[in-house]
Short mmCIF file of C-alpha atoms and ligand atoms in Angstrom, two decimals:
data_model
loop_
_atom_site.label_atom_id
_atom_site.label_comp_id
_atom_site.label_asym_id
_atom_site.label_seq_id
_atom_site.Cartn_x
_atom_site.Cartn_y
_atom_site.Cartn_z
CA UNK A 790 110.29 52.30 97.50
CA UNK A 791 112.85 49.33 97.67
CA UNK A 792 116.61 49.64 98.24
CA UNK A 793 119.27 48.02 96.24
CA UNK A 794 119.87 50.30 93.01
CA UNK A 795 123.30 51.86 92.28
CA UNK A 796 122.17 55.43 91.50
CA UNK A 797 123.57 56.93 88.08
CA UNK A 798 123.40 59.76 86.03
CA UNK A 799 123.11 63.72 86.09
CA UNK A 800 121.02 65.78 87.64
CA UNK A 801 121.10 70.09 87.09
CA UNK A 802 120.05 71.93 89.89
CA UNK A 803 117.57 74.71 90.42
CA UNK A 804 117.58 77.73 92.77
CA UNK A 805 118.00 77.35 96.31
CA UNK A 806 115.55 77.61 98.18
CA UNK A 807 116.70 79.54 100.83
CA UNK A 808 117.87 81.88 98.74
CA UNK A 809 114.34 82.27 96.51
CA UNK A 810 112.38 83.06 100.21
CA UNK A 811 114.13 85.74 101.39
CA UNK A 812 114.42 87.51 97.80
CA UNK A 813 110.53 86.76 97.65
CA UNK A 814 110.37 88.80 100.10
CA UNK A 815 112.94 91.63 99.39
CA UNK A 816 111.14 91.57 95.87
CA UNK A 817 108.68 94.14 98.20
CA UNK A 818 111.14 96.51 98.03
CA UNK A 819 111.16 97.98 94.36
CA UNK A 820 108.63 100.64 92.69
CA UNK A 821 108.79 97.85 90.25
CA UNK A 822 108.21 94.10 89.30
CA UNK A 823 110.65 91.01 89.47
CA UNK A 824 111.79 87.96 88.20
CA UNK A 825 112.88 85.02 89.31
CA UNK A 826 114.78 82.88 87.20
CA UNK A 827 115.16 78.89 87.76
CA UNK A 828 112.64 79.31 90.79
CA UNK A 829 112.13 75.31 92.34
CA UNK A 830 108.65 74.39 92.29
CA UNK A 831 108.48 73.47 96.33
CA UNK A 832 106.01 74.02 98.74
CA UNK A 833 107.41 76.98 100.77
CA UNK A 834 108.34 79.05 97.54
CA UNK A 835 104.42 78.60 96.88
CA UNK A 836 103.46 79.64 100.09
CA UNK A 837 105.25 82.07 100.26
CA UNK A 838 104.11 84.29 97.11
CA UNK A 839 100.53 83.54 98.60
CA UNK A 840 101.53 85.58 101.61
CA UNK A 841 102.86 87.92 99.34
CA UNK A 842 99.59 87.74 97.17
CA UNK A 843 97.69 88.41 100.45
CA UNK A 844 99.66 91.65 101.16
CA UNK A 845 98.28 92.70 97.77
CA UNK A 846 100.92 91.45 95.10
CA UNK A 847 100.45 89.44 91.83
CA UNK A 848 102.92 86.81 91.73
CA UNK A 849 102.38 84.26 88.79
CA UNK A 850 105.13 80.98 88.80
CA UNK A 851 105.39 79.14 85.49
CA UNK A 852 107.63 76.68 84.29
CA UNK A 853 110.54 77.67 86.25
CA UNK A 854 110.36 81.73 86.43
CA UNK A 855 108.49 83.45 89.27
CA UNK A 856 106.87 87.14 88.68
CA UNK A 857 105.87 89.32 91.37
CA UNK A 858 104.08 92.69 90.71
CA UNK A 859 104.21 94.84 93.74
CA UNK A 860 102.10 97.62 93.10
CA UNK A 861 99.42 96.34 94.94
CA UNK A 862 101.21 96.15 97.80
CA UNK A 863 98.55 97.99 100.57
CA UNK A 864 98.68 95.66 103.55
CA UNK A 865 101.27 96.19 106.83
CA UNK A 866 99.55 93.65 108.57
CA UNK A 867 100.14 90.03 108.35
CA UNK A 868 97.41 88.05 109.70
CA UNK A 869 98.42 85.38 112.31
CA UNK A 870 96.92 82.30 109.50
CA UNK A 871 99.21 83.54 106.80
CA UNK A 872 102.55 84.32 109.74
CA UNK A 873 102.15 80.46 110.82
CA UNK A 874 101.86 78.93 107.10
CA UNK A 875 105.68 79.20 107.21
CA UNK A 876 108.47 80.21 109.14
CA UNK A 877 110.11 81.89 107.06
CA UNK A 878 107.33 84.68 106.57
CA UNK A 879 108.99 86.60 109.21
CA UNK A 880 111.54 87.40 106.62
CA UNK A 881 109.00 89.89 105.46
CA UNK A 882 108.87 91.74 108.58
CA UNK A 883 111.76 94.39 107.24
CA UNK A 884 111.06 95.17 103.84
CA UNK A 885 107.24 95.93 104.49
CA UNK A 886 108.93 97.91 107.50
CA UNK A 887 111.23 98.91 104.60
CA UNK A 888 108.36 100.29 102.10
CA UNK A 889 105.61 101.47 104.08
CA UNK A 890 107.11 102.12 107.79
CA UNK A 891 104.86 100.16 109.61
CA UNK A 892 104.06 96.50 110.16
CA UNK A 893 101.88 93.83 112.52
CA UNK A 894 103.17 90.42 112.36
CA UNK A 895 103.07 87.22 115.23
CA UNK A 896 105.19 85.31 116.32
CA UNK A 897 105.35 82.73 113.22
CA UNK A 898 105.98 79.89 115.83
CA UNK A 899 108.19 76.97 116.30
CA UNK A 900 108.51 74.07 114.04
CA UNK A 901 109.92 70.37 114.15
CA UNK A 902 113.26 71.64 114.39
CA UNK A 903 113.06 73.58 117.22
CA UNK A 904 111.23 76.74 119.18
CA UNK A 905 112.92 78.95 116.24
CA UNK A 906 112.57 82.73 118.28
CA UNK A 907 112.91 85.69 116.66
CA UNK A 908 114.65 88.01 119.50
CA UNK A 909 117.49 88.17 117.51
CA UNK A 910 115.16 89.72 114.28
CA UNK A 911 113.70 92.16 116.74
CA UNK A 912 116.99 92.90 117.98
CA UNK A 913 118.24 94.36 114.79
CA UNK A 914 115.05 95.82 113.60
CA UNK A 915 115.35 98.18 117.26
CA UNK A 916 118.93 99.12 116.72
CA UNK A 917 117.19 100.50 113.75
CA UNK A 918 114.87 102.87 116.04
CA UNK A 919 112.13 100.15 114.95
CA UNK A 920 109.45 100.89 117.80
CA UNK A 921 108.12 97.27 118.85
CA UNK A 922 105.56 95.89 121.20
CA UNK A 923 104.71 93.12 121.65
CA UNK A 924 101.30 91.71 122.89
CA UNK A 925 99.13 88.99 123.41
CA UNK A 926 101.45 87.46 120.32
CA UNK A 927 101.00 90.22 118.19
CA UNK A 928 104.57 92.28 117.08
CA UNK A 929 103.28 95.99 116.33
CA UNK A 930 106.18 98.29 114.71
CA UNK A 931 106.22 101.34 113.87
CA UNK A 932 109.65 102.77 111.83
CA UNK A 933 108.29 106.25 111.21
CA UNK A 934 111.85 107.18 112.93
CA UNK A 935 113.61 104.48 111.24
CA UNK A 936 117.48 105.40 110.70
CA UNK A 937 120.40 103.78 109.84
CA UNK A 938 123.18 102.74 112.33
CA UNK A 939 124.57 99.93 113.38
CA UNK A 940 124.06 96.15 114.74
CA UNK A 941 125.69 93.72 116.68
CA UNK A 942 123.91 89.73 116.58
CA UNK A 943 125.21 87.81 119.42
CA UNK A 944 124.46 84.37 117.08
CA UNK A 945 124.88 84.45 113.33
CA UNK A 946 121.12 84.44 112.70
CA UNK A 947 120.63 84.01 108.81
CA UNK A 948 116.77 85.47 109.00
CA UNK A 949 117.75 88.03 111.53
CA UNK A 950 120.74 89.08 109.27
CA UNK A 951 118.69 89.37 105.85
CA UNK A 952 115.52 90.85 107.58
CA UNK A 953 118.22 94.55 108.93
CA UNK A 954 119.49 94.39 105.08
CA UNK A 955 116.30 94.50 103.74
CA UNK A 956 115.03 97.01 106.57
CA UNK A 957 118.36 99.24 105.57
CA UNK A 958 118.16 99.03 101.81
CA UNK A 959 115.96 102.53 101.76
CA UNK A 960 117.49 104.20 104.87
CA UNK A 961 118.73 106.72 104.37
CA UNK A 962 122.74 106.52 105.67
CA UNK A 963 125.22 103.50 106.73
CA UNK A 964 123.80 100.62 108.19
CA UNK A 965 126.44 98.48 109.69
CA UNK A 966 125.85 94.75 110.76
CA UNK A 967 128.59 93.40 112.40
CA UNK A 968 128.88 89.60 113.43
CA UNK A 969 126.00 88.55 111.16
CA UNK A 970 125.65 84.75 109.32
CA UNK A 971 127.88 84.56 106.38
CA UNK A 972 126.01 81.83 104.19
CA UNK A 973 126.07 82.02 100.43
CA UNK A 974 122.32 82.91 100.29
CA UNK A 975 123.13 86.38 102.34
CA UNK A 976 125.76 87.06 99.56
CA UNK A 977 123.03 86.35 97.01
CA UNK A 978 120.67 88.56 99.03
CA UNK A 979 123.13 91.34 98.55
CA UNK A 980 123.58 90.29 95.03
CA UNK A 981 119.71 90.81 94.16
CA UNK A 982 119.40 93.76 96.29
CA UNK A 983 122.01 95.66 94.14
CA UNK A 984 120.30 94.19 90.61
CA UNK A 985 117.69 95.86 91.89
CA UNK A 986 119.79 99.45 92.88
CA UNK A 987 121.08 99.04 96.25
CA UNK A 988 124.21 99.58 97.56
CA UNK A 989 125.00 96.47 99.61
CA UNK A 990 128.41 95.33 100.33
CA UNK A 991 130.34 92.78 102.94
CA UNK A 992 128.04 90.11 102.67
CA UNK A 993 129.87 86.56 103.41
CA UNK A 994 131.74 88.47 105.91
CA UNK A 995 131.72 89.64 109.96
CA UNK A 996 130.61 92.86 108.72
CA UNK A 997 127.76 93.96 106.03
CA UNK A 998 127.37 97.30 104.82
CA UNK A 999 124.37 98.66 103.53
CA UNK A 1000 124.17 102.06 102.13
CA UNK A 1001 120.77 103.09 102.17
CA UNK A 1002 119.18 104.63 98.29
CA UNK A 1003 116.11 106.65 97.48
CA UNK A 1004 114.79 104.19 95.51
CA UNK A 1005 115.14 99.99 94.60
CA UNK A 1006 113.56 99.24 90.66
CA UNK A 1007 112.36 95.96 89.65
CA UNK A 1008 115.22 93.48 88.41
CA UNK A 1009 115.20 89.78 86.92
CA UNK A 1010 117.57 87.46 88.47
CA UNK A 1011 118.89 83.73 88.90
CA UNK A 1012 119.25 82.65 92.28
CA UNK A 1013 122.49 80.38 93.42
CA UNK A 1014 121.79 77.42 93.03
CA UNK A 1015 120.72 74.87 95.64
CA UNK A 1016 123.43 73.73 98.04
CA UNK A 1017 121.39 71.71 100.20
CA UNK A 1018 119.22 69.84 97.38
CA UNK A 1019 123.03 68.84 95.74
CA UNK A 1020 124.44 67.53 98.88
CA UNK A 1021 121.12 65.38 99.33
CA UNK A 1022 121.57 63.55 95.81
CA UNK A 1023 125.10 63.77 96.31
CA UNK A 1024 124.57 61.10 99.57
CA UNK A 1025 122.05 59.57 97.50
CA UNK A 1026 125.23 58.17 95.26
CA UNK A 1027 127.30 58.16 97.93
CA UNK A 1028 124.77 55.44 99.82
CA UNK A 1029 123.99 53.55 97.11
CA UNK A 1030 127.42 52.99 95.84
CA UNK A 1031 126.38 54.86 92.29
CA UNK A 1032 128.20 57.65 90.23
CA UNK A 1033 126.35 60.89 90.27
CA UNK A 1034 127.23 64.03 87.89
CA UNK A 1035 125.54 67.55 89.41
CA UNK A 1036 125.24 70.82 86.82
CA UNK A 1037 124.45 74.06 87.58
CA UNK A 1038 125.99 73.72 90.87
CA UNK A 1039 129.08 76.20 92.60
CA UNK A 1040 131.34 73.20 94.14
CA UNK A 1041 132.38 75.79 96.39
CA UNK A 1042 129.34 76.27 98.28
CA UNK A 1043 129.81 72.65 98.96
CA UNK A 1044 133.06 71.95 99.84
CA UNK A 1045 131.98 71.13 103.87
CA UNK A 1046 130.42 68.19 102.28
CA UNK A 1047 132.15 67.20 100.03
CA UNK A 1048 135.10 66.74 102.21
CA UNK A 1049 132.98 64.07 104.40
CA UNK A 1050 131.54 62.85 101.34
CA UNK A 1051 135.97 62.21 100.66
CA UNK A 1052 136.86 61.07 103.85
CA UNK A 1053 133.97 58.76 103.80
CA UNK A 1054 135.48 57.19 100.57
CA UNK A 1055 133.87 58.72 97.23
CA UNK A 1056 135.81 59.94 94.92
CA UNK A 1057 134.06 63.62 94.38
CA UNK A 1058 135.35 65.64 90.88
CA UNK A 1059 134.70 69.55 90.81
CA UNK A 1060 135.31 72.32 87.94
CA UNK A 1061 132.62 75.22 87.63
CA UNK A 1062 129.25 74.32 87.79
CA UNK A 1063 129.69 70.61 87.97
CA UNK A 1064 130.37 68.09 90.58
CA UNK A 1065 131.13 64.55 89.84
CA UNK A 1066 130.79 61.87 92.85
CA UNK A 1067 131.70 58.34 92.44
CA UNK A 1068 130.91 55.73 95.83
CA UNK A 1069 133.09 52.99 97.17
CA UNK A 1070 130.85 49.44 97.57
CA UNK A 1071 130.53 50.50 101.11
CA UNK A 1072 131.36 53.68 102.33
CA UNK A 1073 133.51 54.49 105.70
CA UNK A 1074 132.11 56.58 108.90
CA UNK A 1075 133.65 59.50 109.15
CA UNK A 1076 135.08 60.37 112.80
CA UNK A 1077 133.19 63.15 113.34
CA UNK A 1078 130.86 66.08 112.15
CA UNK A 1079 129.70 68.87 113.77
CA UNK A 1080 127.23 71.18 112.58
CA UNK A 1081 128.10 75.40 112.42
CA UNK A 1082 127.48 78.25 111.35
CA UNK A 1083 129.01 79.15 107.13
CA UNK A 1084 131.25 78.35 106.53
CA UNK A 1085 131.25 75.27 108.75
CA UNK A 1086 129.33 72.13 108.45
CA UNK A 1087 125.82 73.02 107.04
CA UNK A 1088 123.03 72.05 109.79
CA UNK A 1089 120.92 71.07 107.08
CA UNK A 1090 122.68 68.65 105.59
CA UNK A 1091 123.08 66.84 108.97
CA UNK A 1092 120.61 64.51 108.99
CA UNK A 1093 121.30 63.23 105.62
CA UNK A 1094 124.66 62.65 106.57
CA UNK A 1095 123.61 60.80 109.60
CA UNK A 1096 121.50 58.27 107.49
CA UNK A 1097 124.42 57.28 104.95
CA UNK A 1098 126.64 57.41 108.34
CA UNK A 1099 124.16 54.08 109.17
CA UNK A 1100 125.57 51.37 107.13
CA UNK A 1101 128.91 52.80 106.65
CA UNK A 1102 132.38 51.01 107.98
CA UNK A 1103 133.32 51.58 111.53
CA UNK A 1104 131.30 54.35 114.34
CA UNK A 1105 130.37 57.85 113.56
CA UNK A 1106 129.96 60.82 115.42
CA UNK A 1107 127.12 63.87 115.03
CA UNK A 1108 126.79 66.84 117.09
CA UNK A 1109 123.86 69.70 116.01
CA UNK A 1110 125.15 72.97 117.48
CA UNK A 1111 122.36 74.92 115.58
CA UNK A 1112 119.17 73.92 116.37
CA UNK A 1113 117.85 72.17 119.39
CA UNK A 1114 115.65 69.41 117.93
CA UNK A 1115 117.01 67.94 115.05
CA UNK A 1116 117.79 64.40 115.55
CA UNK A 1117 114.27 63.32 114.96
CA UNK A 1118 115.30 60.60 112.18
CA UNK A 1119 116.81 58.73 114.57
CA UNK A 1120 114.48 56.80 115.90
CA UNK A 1121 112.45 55.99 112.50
CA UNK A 1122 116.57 55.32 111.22
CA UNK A 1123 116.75 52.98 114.38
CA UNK A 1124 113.37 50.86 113.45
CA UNK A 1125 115.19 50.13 110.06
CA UNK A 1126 118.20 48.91 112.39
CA UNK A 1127 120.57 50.81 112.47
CA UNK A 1128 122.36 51.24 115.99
CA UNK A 1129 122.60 54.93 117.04
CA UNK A 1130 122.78 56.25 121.00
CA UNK A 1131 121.43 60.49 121.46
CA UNK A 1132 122.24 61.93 124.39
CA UNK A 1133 121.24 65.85 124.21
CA UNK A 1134 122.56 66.98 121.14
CA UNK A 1135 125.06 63.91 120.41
CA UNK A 1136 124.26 61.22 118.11
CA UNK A 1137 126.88 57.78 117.77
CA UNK A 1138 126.43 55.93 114.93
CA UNK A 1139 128.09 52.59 114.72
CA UNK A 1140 127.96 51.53 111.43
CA UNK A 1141 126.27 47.97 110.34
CA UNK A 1142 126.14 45.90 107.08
CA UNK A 1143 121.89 46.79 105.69
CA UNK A 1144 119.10 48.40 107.00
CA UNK A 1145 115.81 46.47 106.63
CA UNK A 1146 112.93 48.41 104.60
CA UNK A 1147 110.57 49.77 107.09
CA UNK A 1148 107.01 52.05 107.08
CA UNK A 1149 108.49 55.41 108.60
CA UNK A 1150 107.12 58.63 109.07
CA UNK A 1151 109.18 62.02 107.80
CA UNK A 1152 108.89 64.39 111.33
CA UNK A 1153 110.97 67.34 109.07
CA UNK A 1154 111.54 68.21 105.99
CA UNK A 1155 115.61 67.42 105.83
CA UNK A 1156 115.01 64.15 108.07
CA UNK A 1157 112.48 62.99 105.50
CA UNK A 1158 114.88 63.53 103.27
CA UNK A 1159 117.45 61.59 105.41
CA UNK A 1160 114.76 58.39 105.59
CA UNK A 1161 114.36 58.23 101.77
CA UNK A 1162 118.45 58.27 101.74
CA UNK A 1163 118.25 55.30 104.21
CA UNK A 1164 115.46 53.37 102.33
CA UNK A 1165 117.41 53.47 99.12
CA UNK A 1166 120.17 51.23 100.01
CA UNK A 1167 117.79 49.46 102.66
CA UNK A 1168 117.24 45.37 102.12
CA UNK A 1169 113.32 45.34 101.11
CA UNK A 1170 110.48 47.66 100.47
CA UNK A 1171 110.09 51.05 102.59
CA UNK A 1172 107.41 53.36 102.56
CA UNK A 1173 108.27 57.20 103.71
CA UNK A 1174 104.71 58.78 105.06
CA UNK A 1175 104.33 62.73 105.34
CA UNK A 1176 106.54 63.18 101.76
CA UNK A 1177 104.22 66.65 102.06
CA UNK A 1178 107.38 67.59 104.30
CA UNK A 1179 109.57 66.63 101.48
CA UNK A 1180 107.82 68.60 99.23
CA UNK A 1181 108.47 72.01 101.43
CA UNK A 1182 112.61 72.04 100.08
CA UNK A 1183 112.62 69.43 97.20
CA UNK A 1184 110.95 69.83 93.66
CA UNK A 1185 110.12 66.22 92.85
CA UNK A 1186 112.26 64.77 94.79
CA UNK A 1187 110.80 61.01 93.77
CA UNK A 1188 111.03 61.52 90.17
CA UNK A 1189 114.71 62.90 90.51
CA UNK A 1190 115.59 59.42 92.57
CA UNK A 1191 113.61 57.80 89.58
CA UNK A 1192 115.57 59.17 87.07
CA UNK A 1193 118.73 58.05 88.66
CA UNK A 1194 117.71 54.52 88.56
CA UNK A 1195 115.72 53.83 91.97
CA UNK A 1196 112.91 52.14 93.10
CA UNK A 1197 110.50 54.96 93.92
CA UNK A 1198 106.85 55.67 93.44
CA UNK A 1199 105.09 58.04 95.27
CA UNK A 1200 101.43 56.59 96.75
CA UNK A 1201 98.33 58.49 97.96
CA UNK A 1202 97.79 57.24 101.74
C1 EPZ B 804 117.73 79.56 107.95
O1 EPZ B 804 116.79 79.51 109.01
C2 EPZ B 804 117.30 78.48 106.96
N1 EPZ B 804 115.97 78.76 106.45
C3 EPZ B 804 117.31 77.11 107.66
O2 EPZ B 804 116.99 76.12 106.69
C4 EPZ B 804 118.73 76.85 108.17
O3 EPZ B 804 118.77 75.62 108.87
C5 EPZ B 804 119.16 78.00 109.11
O4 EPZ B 804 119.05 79.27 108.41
C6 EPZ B 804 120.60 77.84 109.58
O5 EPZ B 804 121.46 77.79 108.48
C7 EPZ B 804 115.83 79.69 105.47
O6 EPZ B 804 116.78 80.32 105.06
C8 EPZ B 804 114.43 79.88 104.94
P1 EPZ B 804 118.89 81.05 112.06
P2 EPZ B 804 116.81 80.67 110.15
O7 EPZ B 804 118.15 82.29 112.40
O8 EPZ B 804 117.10 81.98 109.55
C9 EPZ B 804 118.51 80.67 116.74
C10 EPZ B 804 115.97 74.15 105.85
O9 EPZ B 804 115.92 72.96 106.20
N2 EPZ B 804 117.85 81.98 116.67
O10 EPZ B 804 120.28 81.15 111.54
O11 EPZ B 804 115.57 80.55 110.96
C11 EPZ B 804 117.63 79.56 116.18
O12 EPZ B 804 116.72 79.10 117.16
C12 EPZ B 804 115.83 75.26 106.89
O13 EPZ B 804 116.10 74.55 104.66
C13 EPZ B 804 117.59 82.67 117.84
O14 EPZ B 804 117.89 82.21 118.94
O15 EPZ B 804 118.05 80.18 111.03
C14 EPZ B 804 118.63 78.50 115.80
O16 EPZ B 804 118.97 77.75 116.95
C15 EPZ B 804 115.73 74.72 108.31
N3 EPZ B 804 116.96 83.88 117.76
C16 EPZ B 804 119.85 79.32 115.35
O17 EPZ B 804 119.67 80.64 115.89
C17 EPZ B 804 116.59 84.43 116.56
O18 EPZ B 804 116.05 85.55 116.55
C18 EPZ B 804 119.98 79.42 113.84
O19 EPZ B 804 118.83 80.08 113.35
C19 EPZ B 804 116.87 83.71 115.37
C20 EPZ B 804 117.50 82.48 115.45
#
């Protein structure tokens, strides 16, 4: 790819994919089939319905729409090859805990980003009389005396909270979380869950009630759109000095960026379901950004920040609270020269005029993303290896950029 292009034009989003994987799996639930609507065509959504397709469903994606038929559903166990293909398979330890009372997972492992435990997910599954052992790696639970009641998370976890309302959603009685994450993809959990019959309520708050029903049926539904993929093309135009228009978005769910996007100079429109960003020649650093837990600064938008932070005006300063190694880009962001000094979880970014193009490598799927946002205003060609990372959150993501006016092919290595 080369740098250099003022990005313009409009771009609608799909579903967010971090809301599609955990109503993958709560789509377990039902005596009944779903639908997806506006399902992204990424990596981890497709790995995912082959776990799902492993446990015995049919799930069938075509242009757009995702359809899972659950009857098959025979298998509690989830072989260790299929637990490691993603993280985010132990979201499907409580509904098949949830349905059939039993399950075997292991541990699904760590990834770039960190050691990503599950203690927390284990946690809330026992304060659901979930018996667990573990050994040699293996989880084995057994809910035959599953009841409601309630749970307390130390941390916000957003897997931990979705996998005790998807446990909950067919036991019988109150369960009560208290303290768990609050991000708009646990309100669209709760959203599904009740298309589909349940009785969910709370979500986006300290405390989440679910009421436990007989019975979930199938149910077709949209899910918010992605947060995560706007605020990437929304730095896109903000690096490159272009005007970008987003549809199908909720400028709500963006507002934490948004307002850095503002302080950092762009002029950023919102009404429902658009966004409209317009970028100064050369953008300011912001002072400082710290990632949180929803509603504060989204930890996965960090590193995309960090990479427009690069050749803005004047030093910037990024701390990741959430996960414990995720400042990867910096050193590929550093061989394109730009000045940055990490200590622990700390990144200071003083801002200079260009970035050269460079070969870099993506080491994580939101700090390849962060690399292509750094090539595209870079001086020269750039090539971004491992885009198969890319691929795991964004549909396309090359042909998107193209379509906005820049320099991008993608090349077999
Ligand atoms: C979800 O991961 C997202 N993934 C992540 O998005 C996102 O970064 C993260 O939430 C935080 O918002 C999906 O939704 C599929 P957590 P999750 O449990 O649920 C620690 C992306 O780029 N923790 O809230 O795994 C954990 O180590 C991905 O799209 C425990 O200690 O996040 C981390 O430090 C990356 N014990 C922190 O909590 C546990 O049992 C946040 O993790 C669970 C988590």
């Amino acid at each position: 790819m080369r740098g250099g292009e003022k990005l313009q034009g409009q771009v609608r989003l799909e579903g967010a994919k971090n809301a599609v994987l955990p109503i993958l799996a709560a789509s377990l639930l039902p005596q009944g089939d779903t639908v997806i609507r506006d399902c992204p065509d990424i990596r981890d959504v497709h790995a995912m319905a082959g776990i799902l397709q492993k446990l015995g469903c049919r799930c069938q994606w075509e242009k757009g729409v995702m359809r899972i038929e659950n009857g098959g559903l025979r298998h509690w166990e989830m072989p260790d090859e299929l637990s490691k293909q993603i993280r985010s398979s132990i979201f499907l330890l409580g509904p098949i805990l949830g349905r059939l009372r039993r399950a075997t997972v292991t541990y699904p492992g760590g990834c770039e980003i960190g050691l990503r435990p599950i203690d927390l997910h284990l946690k809330g599954l026992r304060a659901l009389g979930v018996k667990i052992v573990e050994d040699g790696g293996v989880i084995y639970c057994d809910g035959k005396n599953m009841r409601s009641g309630d749970v307390y998370f130390d941390y916000p976890s957003v897997g931990a909270t979705e996998n005790v309302m998807m446990a909950a959603a067919l036991l019988p009685g109150v369960t009560t979380i208290h303290h768990g994450a609050r991000e708009p993809e646990i309100e669209d959990l709760q959203n599904f869950l009740n298309a589909m019959g349940g009785k969910v309520r709370g979500a986006g708050t300290q405390r989440i009630e679910v009421e436990g029903v007989e019975k979930l049926h199938g149910a077709a539904y949209a899910p918010i759109p992605d947060r995560i993929a706007a605020g990437t093309l929304l730095c896109a135009a903000a690096v490159t000095g272009g005007e970008v228009e987003l549809t199908n978005i909720r400028p709500w769910d963006l507002i934490p960026v948004t307002e850095k996007l503002k302080e950092m100079g762009c002029s950023v429109s919102e009404e429902y379901g658009r966004v409209l960003l317009s970028a100064p020649g050369r953008l300011r650093a912001f002072s400082c950004l710290q990632t949180q837990p929803h509603p504060g600064f989204p930890t996965d938008m960090q590193a995309q920040m960090l990479a427009i932070s690069c050749t803005a005006e004047g030093t910037s300063v990024i701390v990741e609270n959430v996960f414990e190694n995720r400042l990867a880009h910096v050193a590929d962001l550093c061989r394109m020269g730009a000045e940055i000094r990490v200590s622990g979880r700390t990144a200071v970014v003083t801002g200079v005029e260009k970035l050269h193009g460079m070969h870099v490598t993506a080491r994580d799927l939101r700090g390849g993303a962060a690399l292509v946002l750094a090539a595209l205003n870079a001086q020269g060609e750039s090539v971004v290896e491992n885009a198969a990372l890319i691929d795991r959150g964004y549909s396309h993501l090359e042909n998107t950029l193209k379509n906005l006016g820049a320099q991008i092919e993608r090349i077999e290595m």
